[in-house]
Coordinates of C-alpha atoms and ligand atoms in Angstrom, one line a residue:
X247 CA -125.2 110.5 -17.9
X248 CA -123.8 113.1 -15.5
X249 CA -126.7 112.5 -13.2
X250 CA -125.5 108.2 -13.2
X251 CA -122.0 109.4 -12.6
X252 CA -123.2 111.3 -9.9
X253 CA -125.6 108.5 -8.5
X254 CA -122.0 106.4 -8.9
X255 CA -120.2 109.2 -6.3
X256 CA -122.5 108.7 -4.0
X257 CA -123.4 104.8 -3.6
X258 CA -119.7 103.1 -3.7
X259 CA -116.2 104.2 -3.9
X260 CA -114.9 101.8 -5.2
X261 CA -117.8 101.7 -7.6
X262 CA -116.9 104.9 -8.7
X263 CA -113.1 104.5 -9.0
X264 CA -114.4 101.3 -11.3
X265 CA -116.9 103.9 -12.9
X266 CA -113.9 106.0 -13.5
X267 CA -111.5 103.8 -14.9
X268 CA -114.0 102.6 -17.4
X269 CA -114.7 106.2 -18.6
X270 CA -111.1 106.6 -19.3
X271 CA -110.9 103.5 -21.4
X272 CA -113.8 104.3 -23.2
X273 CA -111.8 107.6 -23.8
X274 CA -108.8 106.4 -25.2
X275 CA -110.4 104.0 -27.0
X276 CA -112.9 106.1 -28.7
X277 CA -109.6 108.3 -29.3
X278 CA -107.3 105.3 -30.5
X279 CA -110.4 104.3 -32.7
X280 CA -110.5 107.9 -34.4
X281 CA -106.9 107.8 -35.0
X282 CA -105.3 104.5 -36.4
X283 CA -102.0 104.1 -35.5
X284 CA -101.4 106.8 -32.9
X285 CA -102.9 105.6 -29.8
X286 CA -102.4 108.8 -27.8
X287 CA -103.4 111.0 -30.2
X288 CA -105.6 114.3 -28.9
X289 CA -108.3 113.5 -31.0
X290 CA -111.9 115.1 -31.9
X291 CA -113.8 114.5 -29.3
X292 CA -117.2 115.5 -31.0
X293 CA -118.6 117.3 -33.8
X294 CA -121.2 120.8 -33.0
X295 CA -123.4 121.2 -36.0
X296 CA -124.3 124.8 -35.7
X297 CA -126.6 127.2 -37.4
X298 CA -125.3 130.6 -38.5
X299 CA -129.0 131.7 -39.2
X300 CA -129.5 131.4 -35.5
X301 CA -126.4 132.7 -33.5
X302 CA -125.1 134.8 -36.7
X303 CA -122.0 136.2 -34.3
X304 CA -119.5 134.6 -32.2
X305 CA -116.1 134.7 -30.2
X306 CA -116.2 136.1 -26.6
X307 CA -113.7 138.6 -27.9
X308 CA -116.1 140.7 -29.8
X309 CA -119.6 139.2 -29.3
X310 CA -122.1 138.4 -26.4
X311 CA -122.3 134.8 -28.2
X312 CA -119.7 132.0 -28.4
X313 CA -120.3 128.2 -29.6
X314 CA -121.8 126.5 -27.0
X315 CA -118.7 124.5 -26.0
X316 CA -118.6 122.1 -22.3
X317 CA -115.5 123.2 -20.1
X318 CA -112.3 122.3 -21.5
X319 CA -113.5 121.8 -24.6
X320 CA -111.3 123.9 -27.6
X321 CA -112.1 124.6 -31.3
X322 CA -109.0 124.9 -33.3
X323 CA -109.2 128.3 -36.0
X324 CA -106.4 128.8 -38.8
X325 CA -106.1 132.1 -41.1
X326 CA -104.8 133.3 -43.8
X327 CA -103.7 130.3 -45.9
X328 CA -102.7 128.1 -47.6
X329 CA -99.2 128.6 -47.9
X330 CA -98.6 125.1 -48.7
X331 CA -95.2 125.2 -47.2
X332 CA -96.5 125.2 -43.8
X333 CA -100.2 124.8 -44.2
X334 CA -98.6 121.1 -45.4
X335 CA -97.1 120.7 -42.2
X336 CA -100.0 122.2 -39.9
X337 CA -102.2 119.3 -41.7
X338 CA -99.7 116.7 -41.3
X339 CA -99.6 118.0 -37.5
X340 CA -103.0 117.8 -37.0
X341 CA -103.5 114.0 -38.9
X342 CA -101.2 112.9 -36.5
X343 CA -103.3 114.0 -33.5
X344 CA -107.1 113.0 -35.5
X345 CA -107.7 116.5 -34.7
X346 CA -110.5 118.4 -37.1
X347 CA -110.0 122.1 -37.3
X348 CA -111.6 125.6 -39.2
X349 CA -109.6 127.4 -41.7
X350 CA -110.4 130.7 -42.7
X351 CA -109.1 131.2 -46.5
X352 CA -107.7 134.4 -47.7
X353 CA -109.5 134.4 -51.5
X354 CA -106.1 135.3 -53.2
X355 CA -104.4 132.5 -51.4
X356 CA -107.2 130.5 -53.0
X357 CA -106.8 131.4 -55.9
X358 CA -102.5 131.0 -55.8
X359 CA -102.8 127.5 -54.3
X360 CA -106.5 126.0 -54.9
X361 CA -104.9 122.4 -54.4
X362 CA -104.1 123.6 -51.2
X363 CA -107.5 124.9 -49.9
X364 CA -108.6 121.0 -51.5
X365 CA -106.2 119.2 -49.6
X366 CA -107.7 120.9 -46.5
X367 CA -111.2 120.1 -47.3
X368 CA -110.5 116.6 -48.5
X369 CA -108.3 116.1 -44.9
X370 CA -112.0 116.5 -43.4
X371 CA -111.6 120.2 -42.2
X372 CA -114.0 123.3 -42.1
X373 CA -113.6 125.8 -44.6
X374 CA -114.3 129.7 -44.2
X375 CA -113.3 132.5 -45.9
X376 CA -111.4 135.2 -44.9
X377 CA -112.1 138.0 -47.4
X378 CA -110.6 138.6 -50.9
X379 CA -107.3 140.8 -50.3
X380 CA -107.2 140.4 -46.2
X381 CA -107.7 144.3 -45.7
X382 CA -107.1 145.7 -42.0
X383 CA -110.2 148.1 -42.6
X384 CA -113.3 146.6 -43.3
X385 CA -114.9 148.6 -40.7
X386 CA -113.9 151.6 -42.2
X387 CA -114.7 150.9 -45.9
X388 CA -118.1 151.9 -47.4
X389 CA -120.2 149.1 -47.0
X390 CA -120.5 148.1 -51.4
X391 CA -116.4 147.9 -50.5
X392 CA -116.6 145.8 -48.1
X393 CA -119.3 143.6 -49.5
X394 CA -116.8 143.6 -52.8
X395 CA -114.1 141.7 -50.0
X396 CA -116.6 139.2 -48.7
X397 CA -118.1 138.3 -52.3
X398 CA -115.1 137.8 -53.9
X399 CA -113.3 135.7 -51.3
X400 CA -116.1 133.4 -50.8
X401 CA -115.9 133.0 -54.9
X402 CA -112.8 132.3 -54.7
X403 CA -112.8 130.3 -52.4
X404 CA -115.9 128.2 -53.7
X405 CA -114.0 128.2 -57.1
X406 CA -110.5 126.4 -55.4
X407 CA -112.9 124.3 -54.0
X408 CA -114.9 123.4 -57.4
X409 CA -117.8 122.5 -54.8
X410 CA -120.3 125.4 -53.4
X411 CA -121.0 123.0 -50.7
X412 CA -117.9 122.7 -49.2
X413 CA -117.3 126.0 -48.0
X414 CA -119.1 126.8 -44.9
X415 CA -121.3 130.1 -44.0
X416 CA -118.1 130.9 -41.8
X417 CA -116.3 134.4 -42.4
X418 CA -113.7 135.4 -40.6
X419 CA -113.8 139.5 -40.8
X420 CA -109.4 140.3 -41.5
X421 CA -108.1 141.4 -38.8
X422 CA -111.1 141.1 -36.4
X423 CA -112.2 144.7 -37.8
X424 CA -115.5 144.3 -37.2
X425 CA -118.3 146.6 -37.9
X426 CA -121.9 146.3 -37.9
X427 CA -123.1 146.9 -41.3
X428 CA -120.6 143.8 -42.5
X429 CA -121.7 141.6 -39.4
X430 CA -125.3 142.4 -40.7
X431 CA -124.3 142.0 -44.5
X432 CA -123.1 138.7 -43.4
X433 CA -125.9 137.8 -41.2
X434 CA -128.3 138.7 -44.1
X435 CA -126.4 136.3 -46.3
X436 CA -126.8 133.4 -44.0
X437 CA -123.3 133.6 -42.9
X438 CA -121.5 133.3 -39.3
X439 CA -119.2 136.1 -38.5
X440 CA -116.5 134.2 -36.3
X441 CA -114.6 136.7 -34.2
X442 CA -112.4 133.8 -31.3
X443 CA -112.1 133.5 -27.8
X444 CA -107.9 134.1 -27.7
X445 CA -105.3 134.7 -29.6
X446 CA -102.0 133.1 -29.2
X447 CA -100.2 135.8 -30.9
X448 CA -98.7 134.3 -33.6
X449 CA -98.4 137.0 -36.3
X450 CA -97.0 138.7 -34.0
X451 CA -92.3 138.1 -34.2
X452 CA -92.2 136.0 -31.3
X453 CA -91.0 132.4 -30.5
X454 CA -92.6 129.3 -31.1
X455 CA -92.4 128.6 -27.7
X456 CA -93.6 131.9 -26.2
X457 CA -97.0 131.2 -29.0
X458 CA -97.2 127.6 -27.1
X459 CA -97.0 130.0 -23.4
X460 CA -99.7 132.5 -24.1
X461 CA -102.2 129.7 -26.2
X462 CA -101.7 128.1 -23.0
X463 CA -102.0 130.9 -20.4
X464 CA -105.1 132.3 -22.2
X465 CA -106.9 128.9 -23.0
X466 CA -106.2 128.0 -19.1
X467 CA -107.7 131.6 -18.3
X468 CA -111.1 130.9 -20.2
X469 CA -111.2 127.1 -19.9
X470 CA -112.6 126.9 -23.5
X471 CA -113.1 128.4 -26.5
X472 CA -112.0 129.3 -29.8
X473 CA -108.5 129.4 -30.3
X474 CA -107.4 131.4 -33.3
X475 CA -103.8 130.4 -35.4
X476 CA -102.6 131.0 -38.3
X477 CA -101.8 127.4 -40.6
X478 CA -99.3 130.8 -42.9
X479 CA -97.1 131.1 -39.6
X480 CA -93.8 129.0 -39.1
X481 CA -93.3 129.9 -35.5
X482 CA -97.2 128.0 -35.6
X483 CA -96.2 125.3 -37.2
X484 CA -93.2 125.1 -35.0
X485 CA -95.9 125.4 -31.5
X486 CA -98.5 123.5 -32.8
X487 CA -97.3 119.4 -31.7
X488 CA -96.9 121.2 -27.8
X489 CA -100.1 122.9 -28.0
X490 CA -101.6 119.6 -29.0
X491 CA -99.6 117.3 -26.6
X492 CA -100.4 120.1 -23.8
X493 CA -104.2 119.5 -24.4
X494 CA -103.9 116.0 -23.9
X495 CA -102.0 116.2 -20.8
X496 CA -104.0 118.7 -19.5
X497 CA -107.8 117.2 -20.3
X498 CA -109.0 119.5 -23.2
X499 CA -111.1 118.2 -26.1
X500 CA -110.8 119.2 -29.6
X501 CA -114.2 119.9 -31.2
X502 CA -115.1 120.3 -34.9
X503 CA -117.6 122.7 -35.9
X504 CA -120.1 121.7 -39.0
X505 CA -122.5 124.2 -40.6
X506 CA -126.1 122.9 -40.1
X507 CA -127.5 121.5 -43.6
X508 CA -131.4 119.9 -44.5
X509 CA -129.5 116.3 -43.7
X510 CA -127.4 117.3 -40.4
X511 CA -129.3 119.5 -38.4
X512 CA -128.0 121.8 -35.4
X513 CA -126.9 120.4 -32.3
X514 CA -129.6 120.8 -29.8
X515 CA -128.3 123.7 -27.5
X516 CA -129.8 125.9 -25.3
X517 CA -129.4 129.6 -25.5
X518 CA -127.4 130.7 -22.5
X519 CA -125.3 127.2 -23.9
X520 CA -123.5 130.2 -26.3
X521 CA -122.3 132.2 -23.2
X522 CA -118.8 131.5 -22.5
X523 CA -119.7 131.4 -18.6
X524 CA -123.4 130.9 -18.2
X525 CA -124.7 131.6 -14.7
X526 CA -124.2 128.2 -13.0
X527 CA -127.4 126.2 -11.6
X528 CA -125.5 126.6 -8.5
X529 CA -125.1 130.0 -8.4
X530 CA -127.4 131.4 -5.8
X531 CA -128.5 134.2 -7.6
X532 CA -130.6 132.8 -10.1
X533 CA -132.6 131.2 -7.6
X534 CA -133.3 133.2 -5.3
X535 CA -136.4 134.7 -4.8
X536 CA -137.7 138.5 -6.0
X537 CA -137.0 140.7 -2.9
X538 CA -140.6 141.5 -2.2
X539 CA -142.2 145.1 -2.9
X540 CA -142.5 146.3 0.7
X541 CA -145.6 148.5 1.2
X542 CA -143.0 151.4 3.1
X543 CA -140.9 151.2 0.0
X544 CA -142.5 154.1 -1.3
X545 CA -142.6 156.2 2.1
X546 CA -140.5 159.2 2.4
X547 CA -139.6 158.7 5.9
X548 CA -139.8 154.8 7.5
X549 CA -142.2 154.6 10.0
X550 CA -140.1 154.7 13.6
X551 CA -141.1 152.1 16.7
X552 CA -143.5 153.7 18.9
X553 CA -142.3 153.4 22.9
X554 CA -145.5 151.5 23.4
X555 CA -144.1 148.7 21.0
X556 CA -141.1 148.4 23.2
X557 CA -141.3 146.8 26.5
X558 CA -141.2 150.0 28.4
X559 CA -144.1 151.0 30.8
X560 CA -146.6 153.4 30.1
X561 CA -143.8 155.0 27.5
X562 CA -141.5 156.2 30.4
X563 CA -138.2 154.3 31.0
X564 CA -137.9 152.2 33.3
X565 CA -135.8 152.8 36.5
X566 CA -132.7 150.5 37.2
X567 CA -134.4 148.9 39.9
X568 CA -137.4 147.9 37.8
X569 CA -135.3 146.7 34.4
X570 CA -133.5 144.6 36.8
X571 CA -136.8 143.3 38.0
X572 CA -137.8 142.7 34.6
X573 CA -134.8 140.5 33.4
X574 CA -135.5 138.4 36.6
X575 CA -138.7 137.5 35.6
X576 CA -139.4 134.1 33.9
X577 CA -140.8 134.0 30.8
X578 CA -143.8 132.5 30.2
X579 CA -143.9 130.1 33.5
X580 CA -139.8 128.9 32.5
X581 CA -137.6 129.7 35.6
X582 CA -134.8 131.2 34.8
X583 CA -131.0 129.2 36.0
X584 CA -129.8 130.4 39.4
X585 CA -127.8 133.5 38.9
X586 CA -124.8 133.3 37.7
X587 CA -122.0 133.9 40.4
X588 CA -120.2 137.1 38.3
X589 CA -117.9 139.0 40.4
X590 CA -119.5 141.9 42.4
X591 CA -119.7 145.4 40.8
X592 CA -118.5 147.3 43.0
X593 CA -121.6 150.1 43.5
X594 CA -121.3 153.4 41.6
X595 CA -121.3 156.6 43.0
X596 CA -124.5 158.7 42.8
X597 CA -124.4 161.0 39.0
X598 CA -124.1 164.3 41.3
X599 CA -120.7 163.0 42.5
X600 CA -119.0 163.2 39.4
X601 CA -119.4 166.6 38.6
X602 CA -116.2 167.4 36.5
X603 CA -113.4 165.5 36.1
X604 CA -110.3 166.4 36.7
X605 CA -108.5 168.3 34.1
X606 CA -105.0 167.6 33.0
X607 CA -102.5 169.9 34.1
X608 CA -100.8 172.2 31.7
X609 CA -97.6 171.0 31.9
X610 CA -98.5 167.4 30.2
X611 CA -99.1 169.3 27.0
X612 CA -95.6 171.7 27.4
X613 CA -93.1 171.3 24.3
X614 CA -89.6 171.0 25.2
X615 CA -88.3 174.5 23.4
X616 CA -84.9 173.7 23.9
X617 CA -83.8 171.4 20.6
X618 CA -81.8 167.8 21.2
X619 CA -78.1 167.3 21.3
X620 CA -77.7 166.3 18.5
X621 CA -79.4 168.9 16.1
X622 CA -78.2 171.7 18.0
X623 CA -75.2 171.6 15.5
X624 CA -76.9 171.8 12.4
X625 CA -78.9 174.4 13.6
X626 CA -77.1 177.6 12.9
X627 CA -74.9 176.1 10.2
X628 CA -77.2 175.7 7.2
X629 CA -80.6 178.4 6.1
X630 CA -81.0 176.3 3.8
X631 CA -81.0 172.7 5.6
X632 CA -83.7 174.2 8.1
X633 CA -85.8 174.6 5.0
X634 CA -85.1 171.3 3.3
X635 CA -84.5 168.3 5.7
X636 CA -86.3 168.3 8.6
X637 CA -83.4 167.6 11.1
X638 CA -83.5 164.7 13.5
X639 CA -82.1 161.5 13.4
X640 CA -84.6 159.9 11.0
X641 CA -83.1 161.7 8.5
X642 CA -79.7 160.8 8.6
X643 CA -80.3 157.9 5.8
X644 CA -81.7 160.1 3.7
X645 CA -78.7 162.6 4.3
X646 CA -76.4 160.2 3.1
X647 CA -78.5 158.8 0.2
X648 CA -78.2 162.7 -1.1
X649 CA -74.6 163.2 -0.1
X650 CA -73.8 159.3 -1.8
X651 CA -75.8 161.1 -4.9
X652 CA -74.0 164.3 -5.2
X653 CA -70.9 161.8 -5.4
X654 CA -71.7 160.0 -8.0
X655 CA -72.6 163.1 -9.9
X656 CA -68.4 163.6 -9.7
X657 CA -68.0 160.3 -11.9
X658 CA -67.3 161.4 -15.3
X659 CA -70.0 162.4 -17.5
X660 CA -70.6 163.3 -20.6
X661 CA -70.6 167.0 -21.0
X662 CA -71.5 169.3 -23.4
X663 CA -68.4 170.1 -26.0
X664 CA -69.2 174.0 -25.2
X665 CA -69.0 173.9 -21.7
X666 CA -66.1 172.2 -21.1
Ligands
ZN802 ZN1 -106.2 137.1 -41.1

């Protein structure tokens, strides 16, 4: 498909603006097609089916591996709900744009608002789990602890959900604590540890607007990735319509992420797919060739040229005469262009003419003794100005910086009761 668009570029402009045009149709229409009755909705562009079994960590924050996204493409993370007072709104939010997202439930939240985790589900929506209790040091607990987090969460979770199948093999570690032995606990339970690609900073008590700036900032920074939110957050609820408008305007894609299952099986990817910035095809340096094992690369000392290699006769340099000889020459039976008509050197006296040359006399180097005008006043006044300022003119700003300093030191100031 790229390849035809390409083909496109290079037969007919006009073909291609045509081309072009017809791709942006096919867009919107795909995207007013996925979202009855909001005909500029963002949209989900695709779904990625992916297989925790196979790339068990991900989120360029934390891990080699992230989902193998195209540029500009952005997968949408929530944590920590539902509060249903804004998870509501977040869904209603994200209706309005057809946009699919993850959310990352905490298990007690579950198991306050299980409605809520169902109304997320039914709206079409991933659902991981996010630990029981949301502790901030899961990679400090013992290992049965942490296990204790995970297992309970993911029950209940499962049990808000009343269907097993609905919640993913996603798990968000609280926090983004990570440690190895629960990334390993998880990968031996067929679960994804999800670690993001930026934050936006939205726990954190700042606007809504400044959460729109740095979701923004840091998504333009990467050019894709996992964005993580939090659906609990009312400053997110109150960013979330720009973030999604922004994305529109600027080109990005939403894509929903799918665990792999017997009946949908993973998107084809490749591996270096699940690098954020895989080396491109056009970068040089993954074509170019081995630099070859040269047989002196194991010599101590590189083996030097040999006078005989150079054009020099018999080893002994050649006089002036004959190198001029030389360059006159034409090579192999070409004659050489007339010469050229530079300006006559004008001839150089014989080596034992020049000798010595004449040495500078003494007084060049003499130091005046006798200071200028203008510091000879300064000069017997002050010890302690000798030793401090050099005097000269170039330091008559700094004088007055010090002497505009000391008078600002007169301006009242506080002063200790005592010493007054
Ligand atoms: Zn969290």
């Amino acid at each position: 498909m790229v390849g035809d668009l390409l083909v496109g570029v290079r037969t007919s402009r006009g073909a291609t603006l045509g081309l072009g045009l017809l791709v942006c149709i096919t867009a919107q229409t795909a995207s007013a097609a996925d979202c009855p009755g909001h005909p500029d909705a963002l949209g989900t562009s695709r779904t990625l089916v992916v297989d925790p079994k196979e790339h068990p960590r991900i989120g360029t924050m934390q891990y080699a591996e992230t989902l193998p996204l195209r540029d500009r493409e952005v997968v949408l993370t929530f944590d920590d709900g539902p509060l249903p007072r804004n998870s509501n709104q977040v869904l209603d939010i994200l209706a309005a744009q057809c946009v699919k997202a993850t959310f990352f439930i905490i298990g007690r939240m579950a198991q306050a608002f299980p409605e809520g985790v169902r109304k997320l589900h039914d709206a079409g929506h991933s659902i991981g789990a996010h630990s029981q209790n949301h502790p901030l040091n899961m990679n400090r607990m013992s290992i049965e602890r942490a296990k204790q987090e995970i297992d309970e969460g993911i029950a209940s979770v499962k049990t808000a959900l009343g269907n097993d199948a609905a919640l993913a093999p996603f798990f968000r570690i609280p926090g983004l604590s990570r440690a190895e032995t629960v990334e390993d606990y998880l990968a031996s339970q067929g679960i994804q540890t999800w670690s993001a690609d930026f934050l936006a900073d939205d726990w954190r008590h700042i606007s809504s607007s400044r959460v729109y700036d740095i979701a923004m900032k840091r998504l333009e920074a990467k050019g894709k990735g996992i964005l993580l939110l939090h659906d609990i957050q009312a400053r997110t609820v109150a960013a979330l319509p720009r973030i999604l408008r922004e994305l529109k305007a600027r080109g990005y894609r939403i894509v929903h992420v799918v665990p792999a299952t017997p009946e949908q099986p993973a998107t084809p990817s490749e591996p270096q797919q699940w690098q954020l910035h895989p080396p491109s095809e056009n970068v040089a340096i993954s074509h170019w060739p081995k630099i070859p094992n040269f047989v002196f690369a194991n010599a101590d000392m590189l083996p030097g040229p040999a006078l005989s290699d150079l054009d020099w006769r018999d080893g002994r340099s050649m006089t002036l005469a004959e190198a001029s000889d030389h360059a006159r020459r034409p090579a192999r039976g070409v004659p050489l262009p007339r010469e050229a008509p530079w300006p006559r050197q004008s001839p150089l006296a014989p080596d034992s003419a020049a000798i010595a040359l004449p040495i500078p006399a003494q007084s060049i180097f003499e130091i005046q003794e006798k200071p200028p005008a203008a510091t000879q006043g300064l000069a017997p006044s002050s010890h302690r100005a000798e030793q401090t300022v050099p005097a000269g003119p170039q330091t008559d700003g700094l004088a007055e910086l010090i002497s505009v300093d000391a008078g600002d030191s007169q301006s009242p100031v506080p002063v200790p009761i005592g010493t007054r």
